PDB file of C-alpha atoms in Angstrom:
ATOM      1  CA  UNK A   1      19.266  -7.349 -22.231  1.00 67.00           C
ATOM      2  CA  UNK A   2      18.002  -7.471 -18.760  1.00 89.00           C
ATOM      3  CA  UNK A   3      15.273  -5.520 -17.502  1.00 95.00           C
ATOM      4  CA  UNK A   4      15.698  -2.251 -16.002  1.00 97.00           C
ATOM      5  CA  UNK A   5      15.331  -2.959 -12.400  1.00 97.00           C
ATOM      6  CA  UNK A   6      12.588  -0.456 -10.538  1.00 98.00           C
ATOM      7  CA  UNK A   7      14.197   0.601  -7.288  1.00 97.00           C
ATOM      8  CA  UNK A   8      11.022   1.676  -5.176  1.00 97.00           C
ATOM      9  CA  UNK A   9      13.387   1.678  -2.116  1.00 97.00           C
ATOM     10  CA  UNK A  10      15.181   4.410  -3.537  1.00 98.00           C
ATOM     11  CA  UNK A  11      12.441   5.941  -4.422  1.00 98.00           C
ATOM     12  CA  UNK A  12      11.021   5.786  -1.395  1.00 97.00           C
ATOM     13  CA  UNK A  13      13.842   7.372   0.262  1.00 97.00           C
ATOM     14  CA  UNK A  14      13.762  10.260  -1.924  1.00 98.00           C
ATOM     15  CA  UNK A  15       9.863  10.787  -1.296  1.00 98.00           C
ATOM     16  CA  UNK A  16      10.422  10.624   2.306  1.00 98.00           C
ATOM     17  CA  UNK A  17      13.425  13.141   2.260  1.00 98.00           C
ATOM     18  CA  UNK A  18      11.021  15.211   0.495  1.00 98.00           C
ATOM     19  CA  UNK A  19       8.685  14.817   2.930  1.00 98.00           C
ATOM     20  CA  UNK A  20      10.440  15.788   5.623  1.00 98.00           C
ATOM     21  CA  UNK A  21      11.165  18.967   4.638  1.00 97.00           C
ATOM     22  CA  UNK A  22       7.636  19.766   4.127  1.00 96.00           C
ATOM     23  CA  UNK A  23       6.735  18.784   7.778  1.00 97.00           C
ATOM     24  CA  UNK A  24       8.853  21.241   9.449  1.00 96.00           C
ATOM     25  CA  UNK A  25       8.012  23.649   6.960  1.00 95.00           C
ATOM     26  CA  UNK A  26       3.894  23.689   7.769  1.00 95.00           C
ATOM     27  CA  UNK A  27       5.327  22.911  12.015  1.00 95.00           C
ATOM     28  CA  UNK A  28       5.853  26.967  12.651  1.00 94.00           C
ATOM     29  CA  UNK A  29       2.165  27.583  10.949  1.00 92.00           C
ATOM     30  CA  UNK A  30       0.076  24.207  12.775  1.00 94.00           C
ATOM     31  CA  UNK A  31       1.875  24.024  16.231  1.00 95.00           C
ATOM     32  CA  UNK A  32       2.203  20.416  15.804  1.00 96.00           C
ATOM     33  CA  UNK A  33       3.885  17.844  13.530  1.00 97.00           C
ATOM     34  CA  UNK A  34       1.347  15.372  11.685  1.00 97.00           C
ATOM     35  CA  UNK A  35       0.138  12.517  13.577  1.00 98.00           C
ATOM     36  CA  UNK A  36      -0.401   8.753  12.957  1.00 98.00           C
ATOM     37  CA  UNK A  37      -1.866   6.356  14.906  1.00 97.00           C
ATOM     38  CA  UNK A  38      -1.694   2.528  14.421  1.00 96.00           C
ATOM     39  CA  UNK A  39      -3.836   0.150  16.128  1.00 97.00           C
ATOM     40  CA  UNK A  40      -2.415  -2.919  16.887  1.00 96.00           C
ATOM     41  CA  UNK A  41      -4.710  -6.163  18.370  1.00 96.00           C
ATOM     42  CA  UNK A  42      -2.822  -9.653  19.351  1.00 94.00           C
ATOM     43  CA  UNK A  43       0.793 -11.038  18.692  1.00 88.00           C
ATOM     44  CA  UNK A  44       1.242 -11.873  15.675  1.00 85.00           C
ATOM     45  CA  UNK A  45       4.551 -11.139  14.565  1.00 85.00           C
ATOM     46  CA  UNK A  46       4.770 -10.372  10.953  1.00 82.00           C
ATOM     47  CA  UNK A  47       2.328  -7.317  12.015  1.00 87.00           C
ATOM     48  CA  UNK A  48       4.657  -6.200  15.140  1.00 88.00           C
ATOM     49  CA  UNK A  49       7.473  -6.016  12.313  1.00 87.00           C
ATOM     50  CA  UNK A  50       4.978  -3.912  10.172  1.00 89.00           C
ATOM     51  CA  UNK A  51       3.910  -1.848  12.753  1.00 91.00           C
ATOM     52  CA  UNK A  52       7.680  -0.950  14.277  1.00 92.00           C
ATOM     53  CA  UNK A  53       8.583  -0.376  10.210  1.00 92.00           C
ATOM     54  CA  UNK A  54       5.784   2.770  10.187  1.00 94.00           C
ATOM     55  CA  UNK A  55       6.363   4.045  13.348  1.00 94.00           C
ATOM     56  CA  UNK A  56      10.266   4.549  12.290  1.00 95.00           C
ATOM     57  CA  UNK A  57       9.070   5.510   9.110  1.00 96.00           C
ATOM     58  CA  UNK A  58       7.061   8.498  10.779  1.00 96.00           C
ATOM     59  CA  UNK A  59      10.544   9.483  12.717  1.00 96.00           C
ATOM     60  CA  UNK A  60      12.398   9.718   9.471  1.00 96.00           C
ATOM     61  CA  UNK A  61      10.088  12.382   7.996  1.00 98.00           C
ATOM     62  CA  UNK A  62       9.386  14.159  11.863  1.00 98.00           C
ATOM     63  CA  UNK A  63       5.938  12.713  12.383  1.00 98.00           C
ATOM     64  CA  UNK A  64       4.471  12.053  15.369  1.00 97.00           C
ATOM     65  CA  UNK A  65       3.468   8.566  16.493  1.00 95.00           C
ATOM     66  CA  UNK A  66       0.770   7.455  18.524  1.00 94.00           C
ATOM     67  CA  UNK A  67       0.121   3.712  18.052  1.00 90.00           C
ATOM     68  CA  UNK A  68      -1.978   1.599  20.612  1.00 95.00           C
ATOM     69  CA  UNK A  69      -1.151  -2.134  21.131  1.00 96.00           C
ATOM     70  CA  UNK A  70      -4.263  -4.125  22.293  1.00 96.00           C
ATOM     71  CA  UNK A  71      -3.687  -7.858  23.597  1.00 95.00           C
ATOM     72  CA  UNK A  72      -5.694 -10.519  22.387  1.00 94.00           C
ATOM     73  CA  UNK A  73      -8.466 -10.978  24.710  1.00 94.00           C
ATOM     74  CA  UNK A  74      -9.266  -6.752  24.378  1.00 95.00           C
ATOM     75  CA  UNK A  75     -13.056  -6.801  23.989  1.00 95.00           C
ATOM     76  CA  UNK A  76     -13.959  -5.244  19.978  1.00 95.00           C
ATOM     77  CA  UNK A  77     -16.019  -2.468  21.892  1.00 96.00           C
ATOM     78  CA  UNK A  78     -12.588  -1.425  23.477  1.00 97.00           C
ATOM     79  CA  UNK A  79     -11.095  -1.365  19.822  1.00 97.00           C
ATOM     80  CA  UNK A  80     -14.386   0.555  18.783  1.00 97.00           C
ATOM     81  CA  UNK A  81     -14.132   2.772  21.264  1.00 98.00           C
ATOM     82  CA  UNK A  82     -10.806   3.923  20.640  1.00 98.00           C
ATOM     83  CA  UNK A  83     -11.264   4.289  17.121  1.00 98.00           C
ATOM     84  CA  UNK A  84     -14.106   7.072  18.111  1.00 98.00           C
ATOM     85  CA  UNK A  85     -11.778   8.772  20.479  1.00 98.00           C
ATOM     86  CA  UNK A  86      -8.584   9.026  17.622  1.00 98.00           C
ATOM     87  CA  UNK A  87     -11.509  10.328  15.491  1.00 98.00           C
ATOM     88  CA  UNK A  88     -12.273  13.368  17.632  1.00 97.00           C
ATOM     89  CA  UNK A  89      -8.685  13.634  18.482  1.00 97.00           C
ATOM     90  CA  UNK A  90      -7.025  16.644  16.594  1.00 96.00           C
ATOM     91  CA  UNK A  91      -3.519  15.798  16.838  1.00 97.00           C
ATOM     92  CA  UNK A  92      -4.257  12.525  14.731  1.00 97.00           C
ATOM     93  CA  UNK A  93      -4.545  12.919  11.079  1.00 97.00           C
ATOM     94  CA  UNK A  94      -4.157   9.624  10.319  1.00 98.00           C
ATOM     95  CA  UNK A  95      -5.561   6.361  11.829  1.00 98.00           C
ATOM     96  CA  UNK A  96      -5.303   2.483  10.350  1.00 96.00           C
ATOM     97  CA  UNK A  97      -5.810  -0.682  12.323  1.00 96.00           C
ATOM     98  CA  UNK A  98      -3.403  -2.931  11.224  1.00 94.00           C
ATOM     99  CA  UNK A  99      -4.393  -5.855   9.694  1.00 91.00           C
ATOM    100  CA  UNK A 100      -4.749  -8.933  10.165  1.00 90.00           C
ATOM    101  CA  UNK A 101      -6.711  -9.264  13.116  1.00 93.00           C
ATOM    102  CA  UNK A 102      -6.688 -11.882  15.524  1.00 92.00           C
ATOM    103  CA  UNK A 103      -9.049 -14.900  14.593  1.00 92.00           C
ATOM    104  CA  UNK A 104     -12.308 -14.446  15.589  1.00 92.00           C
ATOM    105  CA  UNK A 105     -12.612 -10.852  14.850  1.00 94.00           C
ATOM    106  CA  UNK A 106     -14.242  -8.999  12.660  1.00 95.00           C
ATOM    107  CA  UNK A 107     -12.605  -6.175  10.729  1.00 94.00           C
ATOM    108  CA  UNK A 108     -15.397  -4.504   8.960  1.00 95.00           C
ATOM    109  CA  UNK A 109     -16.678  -2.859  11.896  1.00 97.00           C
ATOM    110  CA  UNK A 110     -13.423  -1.138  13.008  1.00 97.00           C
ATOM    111  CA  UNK A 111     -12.715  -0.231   9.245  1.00 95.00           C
ATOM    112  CA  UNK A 112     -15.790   1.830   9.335  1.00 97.00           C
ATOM    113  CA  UNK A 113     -15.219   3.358  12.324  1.00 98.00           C
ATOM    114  CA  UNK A 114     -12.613   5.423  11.433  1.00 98.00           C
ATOM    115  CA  UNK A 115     -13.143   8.970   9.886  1.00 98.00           C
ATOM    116  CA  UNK A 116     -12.861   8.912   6.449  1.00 97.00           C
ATOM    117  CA  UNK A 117     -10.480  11.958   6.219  1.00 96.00           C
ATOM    118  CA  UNK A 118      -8.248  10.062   8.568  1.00 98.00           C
ATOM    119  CA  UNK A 119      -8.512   6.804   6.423  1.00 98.00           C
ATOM    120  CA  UNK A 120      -4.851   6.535   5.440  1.00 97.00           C
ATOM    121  CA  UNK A 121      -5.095   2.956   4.435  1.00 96.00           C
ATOM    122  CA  UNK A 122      -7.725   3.851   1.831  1.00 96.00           C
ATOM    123  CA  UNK A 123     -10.225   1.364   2.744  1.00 94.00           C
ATOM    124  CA  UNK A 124     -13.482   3.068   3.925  1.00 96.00           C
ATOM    125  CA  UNK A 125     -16.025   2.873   1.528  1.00 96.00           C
ATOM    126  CA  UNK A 126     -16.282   6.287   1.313  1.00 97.00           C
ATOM    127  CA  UNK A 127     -12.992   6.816   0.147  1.00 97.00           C
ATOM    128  CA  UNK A 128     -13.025   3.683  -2.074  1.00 96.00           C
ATOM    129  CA  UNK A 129     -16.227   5.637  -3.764  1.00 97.00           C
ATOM    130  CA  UNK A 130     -14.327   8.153  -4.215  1.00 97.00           C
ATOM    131  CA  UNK A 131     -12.231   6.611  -6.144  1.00 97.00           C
ATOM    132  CA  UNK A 132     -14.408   4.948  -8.343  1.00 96.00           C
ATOM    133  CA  UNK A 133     -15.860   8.363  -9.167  1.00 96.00           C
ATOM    134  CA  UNK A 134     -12.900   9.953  -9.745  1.00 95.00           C
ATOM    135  CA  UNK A 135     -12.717  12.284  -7.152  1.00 95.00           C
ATOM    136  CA  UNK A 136     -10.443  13.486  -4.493  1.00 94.00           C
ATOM    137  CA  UNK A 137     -10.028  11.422  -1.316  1.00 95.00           C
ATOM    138  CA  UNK A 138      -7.391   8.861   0.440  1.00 97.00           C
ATOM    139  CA  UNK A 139      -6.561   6.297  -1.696  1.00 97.00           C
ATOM    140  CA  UNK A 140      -5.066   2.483  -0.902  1.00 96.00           C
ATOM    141  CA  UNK A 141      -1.104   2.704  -0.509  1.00 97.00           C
ATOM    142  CA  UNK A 142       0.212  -0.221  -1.864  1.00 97.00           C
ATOM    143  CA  UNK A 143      -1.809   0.500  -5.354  1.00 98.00           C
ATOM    144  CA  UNK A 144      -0.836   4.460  -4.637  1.00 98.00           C
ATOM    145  CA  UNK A 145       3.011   3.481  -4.852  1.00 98.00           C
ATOM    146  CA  UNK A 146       2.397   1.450  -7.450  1.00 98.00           C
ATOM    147  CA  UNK A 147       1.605   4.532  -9.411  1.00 98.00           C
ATOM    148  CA  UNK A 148       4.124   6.667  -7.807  1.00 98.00           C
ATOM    149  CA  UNK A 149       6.599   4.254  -8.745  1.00 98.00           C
ATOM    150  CA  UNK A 150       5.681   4.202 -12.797  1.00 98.00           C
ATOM    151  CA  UNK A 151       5.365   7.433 -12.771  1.00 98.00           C
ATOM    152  CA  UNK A 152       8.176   8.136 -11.016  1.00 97.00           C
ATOM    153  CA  UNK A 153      10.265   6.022 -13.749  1.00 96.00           C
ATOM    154  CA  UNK A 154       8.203   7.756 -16.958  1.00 97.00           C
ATOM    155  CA  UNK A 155       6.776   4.874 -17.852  1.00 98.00           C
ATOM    156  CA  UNK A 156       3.989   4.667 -20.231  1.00 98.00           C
ATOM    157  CA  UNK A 157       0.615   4.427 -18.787  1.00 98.00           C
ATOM    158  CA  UNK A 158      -2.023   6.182 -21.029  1.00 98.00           C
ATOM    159  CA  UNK A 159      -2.906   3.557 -23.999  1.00 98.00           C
ATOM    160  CA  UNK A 160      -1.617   0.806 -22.536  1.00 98.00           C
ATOM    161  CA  UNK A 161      -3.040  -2.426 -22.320  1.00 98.00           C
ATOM    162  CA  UNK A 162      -2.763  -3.273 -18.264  1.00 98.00           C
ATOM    163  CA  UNK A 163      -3.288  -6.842 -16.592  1.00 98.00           C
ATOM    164  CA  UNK A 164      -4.009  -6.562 -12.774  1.00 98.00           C
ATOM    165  CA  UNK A 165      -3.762 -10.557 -11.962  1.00 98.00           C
ATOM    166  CA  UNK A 166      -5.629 -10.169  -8.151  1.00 97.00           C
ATOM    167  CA  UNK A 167      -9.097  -8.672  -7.621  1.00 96.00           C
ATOM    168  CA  UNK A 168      -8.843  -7.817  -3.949  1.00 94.00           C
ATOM    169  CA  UNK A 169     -10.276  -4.970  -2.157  1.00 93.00           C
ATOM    170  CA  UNK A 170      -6.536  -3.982  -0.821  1.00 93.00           C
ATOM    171  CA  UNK A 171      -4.462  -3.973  -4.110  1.00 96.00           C
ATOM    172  CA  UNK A 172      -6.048  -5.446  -7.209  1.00 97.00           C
ATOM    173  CA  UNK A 173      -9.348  -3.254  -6.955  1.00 97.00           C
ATOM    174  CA  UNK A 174      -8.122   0.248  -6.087  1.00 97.00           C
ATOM    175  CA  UNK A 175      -5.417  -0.472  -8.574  1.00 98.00           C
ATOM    176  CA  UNK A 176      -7.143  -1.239 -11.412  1.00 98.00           C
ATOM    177  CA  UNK A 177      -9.736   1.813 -10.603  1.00 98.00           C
ATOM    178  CA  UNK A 178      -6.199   4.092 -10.773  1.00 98.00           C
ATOM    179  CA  UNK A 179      -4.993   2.818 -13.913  1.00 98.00           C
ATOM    180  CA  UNK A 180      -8.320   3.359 -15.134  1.00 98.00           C
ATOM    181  CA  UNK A 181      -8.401   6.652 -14.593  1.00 97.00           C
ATOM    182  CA  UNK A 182      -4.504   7.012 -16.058  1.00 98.00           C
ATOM    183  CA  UNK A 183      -6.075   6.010 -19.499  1.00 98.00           C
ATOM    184  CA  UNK A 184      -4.805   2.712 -19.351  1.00 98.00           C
ATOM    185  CA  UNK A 185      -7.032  -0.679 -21.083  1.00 98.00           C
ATOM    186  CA  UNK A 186      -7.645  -2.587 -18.446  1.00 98.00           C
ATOM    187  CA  UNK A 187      -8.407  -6.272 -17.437  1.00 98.00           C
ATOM    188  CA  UNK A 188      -8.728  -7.851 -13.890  1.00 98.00           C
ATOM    189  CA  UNK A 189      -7.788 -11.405 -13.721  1.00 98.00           C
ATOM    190  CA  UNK A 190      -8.041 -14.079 -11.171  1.00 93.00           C
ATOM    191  CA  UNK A 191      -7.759 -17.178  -9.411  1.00 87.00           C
ATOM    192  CA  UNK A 192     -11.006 -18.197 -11.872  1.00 92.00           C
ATOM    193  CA  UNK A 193      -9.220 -16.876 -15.190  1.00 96.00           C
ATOM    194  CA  UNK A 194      -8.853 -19.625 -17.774  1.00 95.00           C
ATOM    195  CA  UNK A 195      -5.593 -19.652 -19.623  1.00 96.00           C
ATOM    196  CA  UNK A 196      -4.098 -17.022 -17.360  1.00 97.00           C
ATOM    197  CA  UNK A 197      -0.955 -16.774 -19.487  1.00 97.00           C
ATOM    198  CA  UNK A 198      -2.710 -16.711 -22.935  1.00 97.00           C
ATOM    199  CA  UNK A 199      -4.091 -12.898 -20.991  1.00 98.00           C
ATOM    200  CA  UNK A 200      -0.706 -11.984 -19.429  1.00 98.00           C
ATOM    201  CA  UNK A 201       0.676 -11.971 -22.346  1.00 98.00           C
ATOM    202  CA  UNK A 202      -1.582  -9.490 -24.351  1.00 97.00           C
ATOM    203  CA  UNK A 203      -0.176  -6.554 -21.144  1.00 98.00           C
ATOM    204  CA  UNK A 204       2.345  -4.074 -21.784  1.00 98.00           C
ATOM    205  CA  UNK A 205       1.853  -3.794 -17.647  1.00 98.00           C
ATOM    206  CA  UNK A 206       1.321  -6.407 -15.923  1.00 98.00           C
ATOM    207  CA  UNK A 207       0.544  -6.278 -12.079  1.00 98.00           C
ATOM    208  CA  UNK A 208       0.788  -9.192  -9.918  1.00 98.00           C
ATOM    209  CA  UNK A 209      -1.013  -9.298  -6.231  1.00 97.00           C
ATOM    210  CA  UNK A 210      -2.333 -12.890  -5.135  1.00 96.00           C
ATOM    211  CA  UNK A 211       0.258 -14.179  -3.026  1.00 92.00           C
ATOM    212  CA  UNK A 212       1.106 -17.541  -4.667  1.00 94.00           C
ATOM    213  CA  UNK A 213       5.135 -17.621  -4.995  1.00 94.00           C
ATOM    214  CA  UNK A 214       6.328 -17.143  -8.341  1.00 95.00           C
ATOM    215  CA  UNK A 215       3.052 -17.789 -10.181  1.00 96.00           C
ATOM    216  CA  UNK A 216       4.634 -15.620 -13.522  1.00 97.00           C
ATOM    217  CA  UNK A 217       7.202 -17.280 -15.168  1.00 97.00           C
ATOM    218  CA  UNK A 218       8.860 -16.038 -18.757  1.00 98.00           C
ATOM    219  CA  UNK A 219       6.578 -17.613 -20.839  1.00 97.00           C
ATOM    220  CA  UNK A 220       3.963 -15.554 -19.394  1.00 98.00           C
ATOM    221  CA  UNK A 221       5.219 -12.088 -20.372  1.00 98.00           C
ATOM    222  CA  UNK A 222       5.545 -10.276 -23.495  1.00 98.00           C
ATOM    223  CA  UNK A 223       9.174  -9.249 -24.400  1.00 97.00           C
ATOM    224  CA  UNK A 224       9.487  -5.690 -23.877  1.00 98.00           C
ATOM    225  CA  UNK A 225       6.446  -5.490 -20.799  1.00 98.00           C
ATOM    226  CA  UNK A 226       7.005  -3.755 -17.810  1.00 98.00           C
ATOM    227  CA  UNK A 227       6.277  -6.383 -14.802  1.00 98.00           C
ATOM    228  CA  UNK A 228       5.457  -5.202 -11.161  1.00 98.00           C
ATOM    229  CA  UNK A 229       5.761  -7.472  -8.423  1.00 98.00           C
ATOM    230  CA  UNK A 230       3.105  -6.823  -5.291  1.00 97.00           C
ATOM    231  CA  UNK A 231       3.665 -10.359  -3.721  1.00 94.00           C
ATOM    232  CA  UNK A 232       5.903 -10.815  -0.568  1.00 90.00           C
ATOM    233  CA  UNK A 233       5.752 -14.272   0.275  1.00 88.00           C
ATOM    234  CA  UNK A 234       8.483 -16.446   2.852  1.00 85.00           C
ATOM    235  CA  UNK A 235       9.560 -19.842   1.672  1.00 84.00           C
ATOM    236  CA  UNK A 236      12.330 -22.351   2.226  1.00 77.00           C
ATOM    237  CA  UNK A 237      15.628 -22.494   0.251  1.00 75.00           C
ATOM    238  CA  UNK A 238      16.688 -26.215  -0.588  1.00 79.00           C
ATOM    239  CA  UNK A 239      19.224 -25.714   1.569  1.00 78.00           C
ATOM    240  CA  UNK A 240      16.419 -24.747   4.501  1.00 77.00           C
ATOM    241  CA  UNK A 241      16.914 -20.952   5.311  1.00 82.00           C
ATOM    242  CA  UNK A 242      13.679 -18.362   4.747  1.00 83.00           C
ATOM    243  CA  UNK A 243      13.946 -16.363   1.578  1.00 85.00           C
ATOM    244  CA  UNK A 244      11.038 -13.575   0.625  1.00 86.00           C
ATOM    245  CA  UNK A 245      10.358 -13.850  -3.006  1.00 91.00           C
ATOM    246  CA  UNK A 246       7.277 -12.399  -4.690  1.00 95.00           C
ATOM    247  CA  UNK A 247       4.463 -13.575  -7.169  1.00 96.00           C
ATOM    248  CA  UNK A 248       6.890 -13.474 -10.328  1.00 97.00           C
ATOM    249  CA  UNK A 249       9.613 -15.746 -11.332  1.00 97.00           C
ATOM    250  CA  UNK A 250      12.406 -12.710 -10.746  1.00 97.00           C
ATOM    251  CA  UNK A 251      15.178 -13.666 -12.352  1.00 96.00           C
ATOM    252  CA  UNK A 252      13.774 -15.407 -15.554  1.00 97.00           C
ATOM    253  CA  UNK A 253      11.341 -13.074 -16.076  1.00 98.00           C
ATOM    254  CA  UNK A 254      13.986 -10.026 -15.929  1.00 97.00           C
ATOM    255  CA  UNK A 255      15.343 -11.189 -18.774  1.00 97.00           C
ATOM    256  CA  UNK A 256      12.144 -10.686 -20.709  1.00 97.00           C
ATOM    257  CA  UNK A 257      10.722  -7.683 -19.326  1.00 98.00           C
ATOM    258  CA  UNK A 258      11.488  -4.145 -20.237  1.00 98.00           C
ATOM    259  CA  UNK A 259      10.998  -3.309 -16.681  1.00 98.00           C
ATOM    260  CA  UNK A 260      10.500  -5.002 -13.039  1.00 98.00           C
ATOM    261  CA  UNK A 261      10.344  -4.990  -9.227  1.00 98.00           C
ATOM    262  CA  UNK A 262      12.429  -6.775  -7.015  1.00 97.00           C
ATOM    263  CA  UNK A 263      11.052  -8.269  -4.185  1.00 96.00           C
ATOM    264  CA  UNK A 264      11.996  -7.096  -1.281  1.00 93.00           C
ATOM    265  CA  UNK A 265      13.067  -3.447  -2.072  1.00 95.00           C
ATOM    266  CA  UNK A 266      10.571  -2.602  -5.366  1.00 97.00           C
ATOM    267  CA  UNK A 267       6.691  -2.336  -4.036  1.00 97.00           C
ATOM    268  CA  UNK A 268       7.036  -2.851  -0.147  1.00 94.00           C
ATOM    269  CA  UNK A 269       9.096   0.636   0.708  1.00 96.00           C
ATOM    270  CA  UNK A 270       6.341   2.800  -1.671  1.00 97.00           C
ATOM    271  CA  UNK A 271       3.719   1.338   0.544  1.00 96.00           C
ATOM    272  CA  UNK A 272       4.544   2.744   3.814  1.00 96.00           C
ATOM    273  CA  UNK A 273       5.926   5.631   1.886  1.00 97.00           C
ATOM    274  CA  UNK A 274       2.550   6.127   0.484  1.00 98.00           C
ATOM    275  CA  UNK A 275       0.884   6.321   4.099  1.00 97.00           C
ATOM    276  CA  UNK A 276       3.346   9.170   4.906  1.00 98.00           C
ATOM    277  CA  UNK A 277       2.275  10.851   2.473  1.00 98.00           C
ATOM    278  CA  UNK A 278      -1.832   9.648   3.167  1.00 98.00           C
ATOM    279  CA  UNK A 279      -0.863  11.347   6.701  1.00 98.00           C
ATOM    280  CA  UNK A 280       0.833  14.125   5.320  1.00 97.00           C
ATOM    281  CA  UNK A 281      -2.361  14.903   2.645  1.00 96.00           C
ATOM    282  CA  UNK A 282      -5.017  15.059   5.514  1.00 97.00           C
ATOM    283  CA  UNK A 283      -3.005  17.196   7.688  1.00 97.00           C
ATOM    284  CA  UNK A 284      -2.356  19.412   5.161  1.00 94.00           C
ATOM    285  CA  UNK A 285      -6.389  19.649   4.383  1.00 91.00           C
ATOM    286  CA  UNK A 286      -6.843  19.931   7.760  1.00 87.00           C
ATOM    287  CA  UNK A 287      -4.555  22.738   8.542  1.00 85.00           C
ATOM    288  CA  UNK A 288      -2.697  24.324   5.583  1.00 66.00           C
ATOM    289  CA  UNK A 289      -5.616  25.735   3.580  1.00 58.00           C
TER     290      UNK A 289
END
């Protein structure tokens, strides 16, 4: 039997819905709607699409948007400077820079420029210590809707033996940290793993977030594991078109797995879901006490 196929787009919707209806709720009692601002440095494409996708995102649920676009040549302390300004700025609850950045620059220093309590990507080190000692704070979205989501479906995560296959500081990290703290076993592999399938294998969950198209095949999985896909990558069809797949072999693997993501429409929506509700969390600490 196929796997059950975990919709995070509907999901998603039904989060932001929910959302939305808390926003002009708490509007009467703050005088203003919750803010976001992105900050957005250079051309590249793939982050203009991002960008666009969270400032319609904030319309859906009545935020307000107030993302900067900086061209290429802006000088960092311009970028710095802003950052400082946002900080101060009380109709901004949330505040990310999106990333990439343009070659040449540096994005430590803008990451910890921004206010913790308006970190909504999760990624200050004060909120990432935070979540390493178990208390409350902002945490990473795309690992936050990866919990949303298997919660969401009632899926076992207490007891569990866990694989996170990607040890960076955006996903593989924070995520392992959260499943951690759900009571899950868990084990961190990587790029330096030997016999990465002989430890895929052992997971009732396995997570994969490196980037490398369809790096789990079938053979990697136990029958009856449930299988989330992080990866968004673009390759070529034989036929020469650009396809989006993710870091798992989809359909071979579906057939294995008690439970999967699709890629597109399974991790991706929960993300920028998940900095809604980031947005939503510090403006309702700010102002709803």
């Amino acid at each position: 039997m196929s796997a059950k196929i975990l919709d995070g787009k509907a999901l998603a919707a039904r989060l932001q819905a929910e959302m939305a209806e808390q926003v002009q709720a708490w509007i009467p009692q703050v005088g203003r709607p919750p803010g976001l601002a992105v900050l957005r440095v250079g051309g590249d494409p793939a982050s203009a699409v991002y960008v666009r996708g969270k400032e319609r995102a904030c319309e859906r649920v009545g935020m307000a948007s107030f993302g900067q676009h900086f061209p290429v040549e802006t000088p960092p302390a311009q970028l710095l400077d802003t950052i400082l300004r946002l900080n101060q700025d009380e109709r901004i609850d949330g505040l990310l820079v999106q990333l990439p950045l343009p070659p040449g620059w540096d994005p430590i220093p803008p990451l910890l420029a921004i206010d913790p309590d308006k970190d909504v990507d999760g990624l200050h080190p004060t909120n990432l210590g935070r979540l390493v000692r178990g208390e409350p704070g902002l945490q990473s979205c795309t690992p936050l809707g990866v919990m949303r989501l298997l919660q969401a479906e009632g899926i076992p995560i207490a007891g569990q033996k866990a694989v996170v296959v990607g040890r960076s500081i955006l996903v593989g990290k924070p995520l392992s940290l959260m499943l951690l703290a759900a009571d899950a076993t868990v084990t961190v592999a990587h790029s330096r793993t030997p016999d990465l399938a002989d430890v895929t294998r052992r997971a009732d969950i396995v997570v994969v977030a490196v980037g490398k198209p369809r790096l789990l095949s079938a053979d990697m999985v136990k029958p009856g594991a449930v299988v989330i896909d992080v990866g968004i990558n673009r390759t070529l069809t034989p036929e020469g078109s650009s396809q989006l797949v993710g870091d798992v072999c989809y359909e071979e693997v579906k057939e294995v797995a008690a439970a999967i993501t699709p890629v597109p429409g399974g991790v991706g929506p929960m993300t920028v879901t998940m900095l809604l509700h980031n947005t939503l969390e510090s403006y309702r600490l700010r102002n709803c006490r």
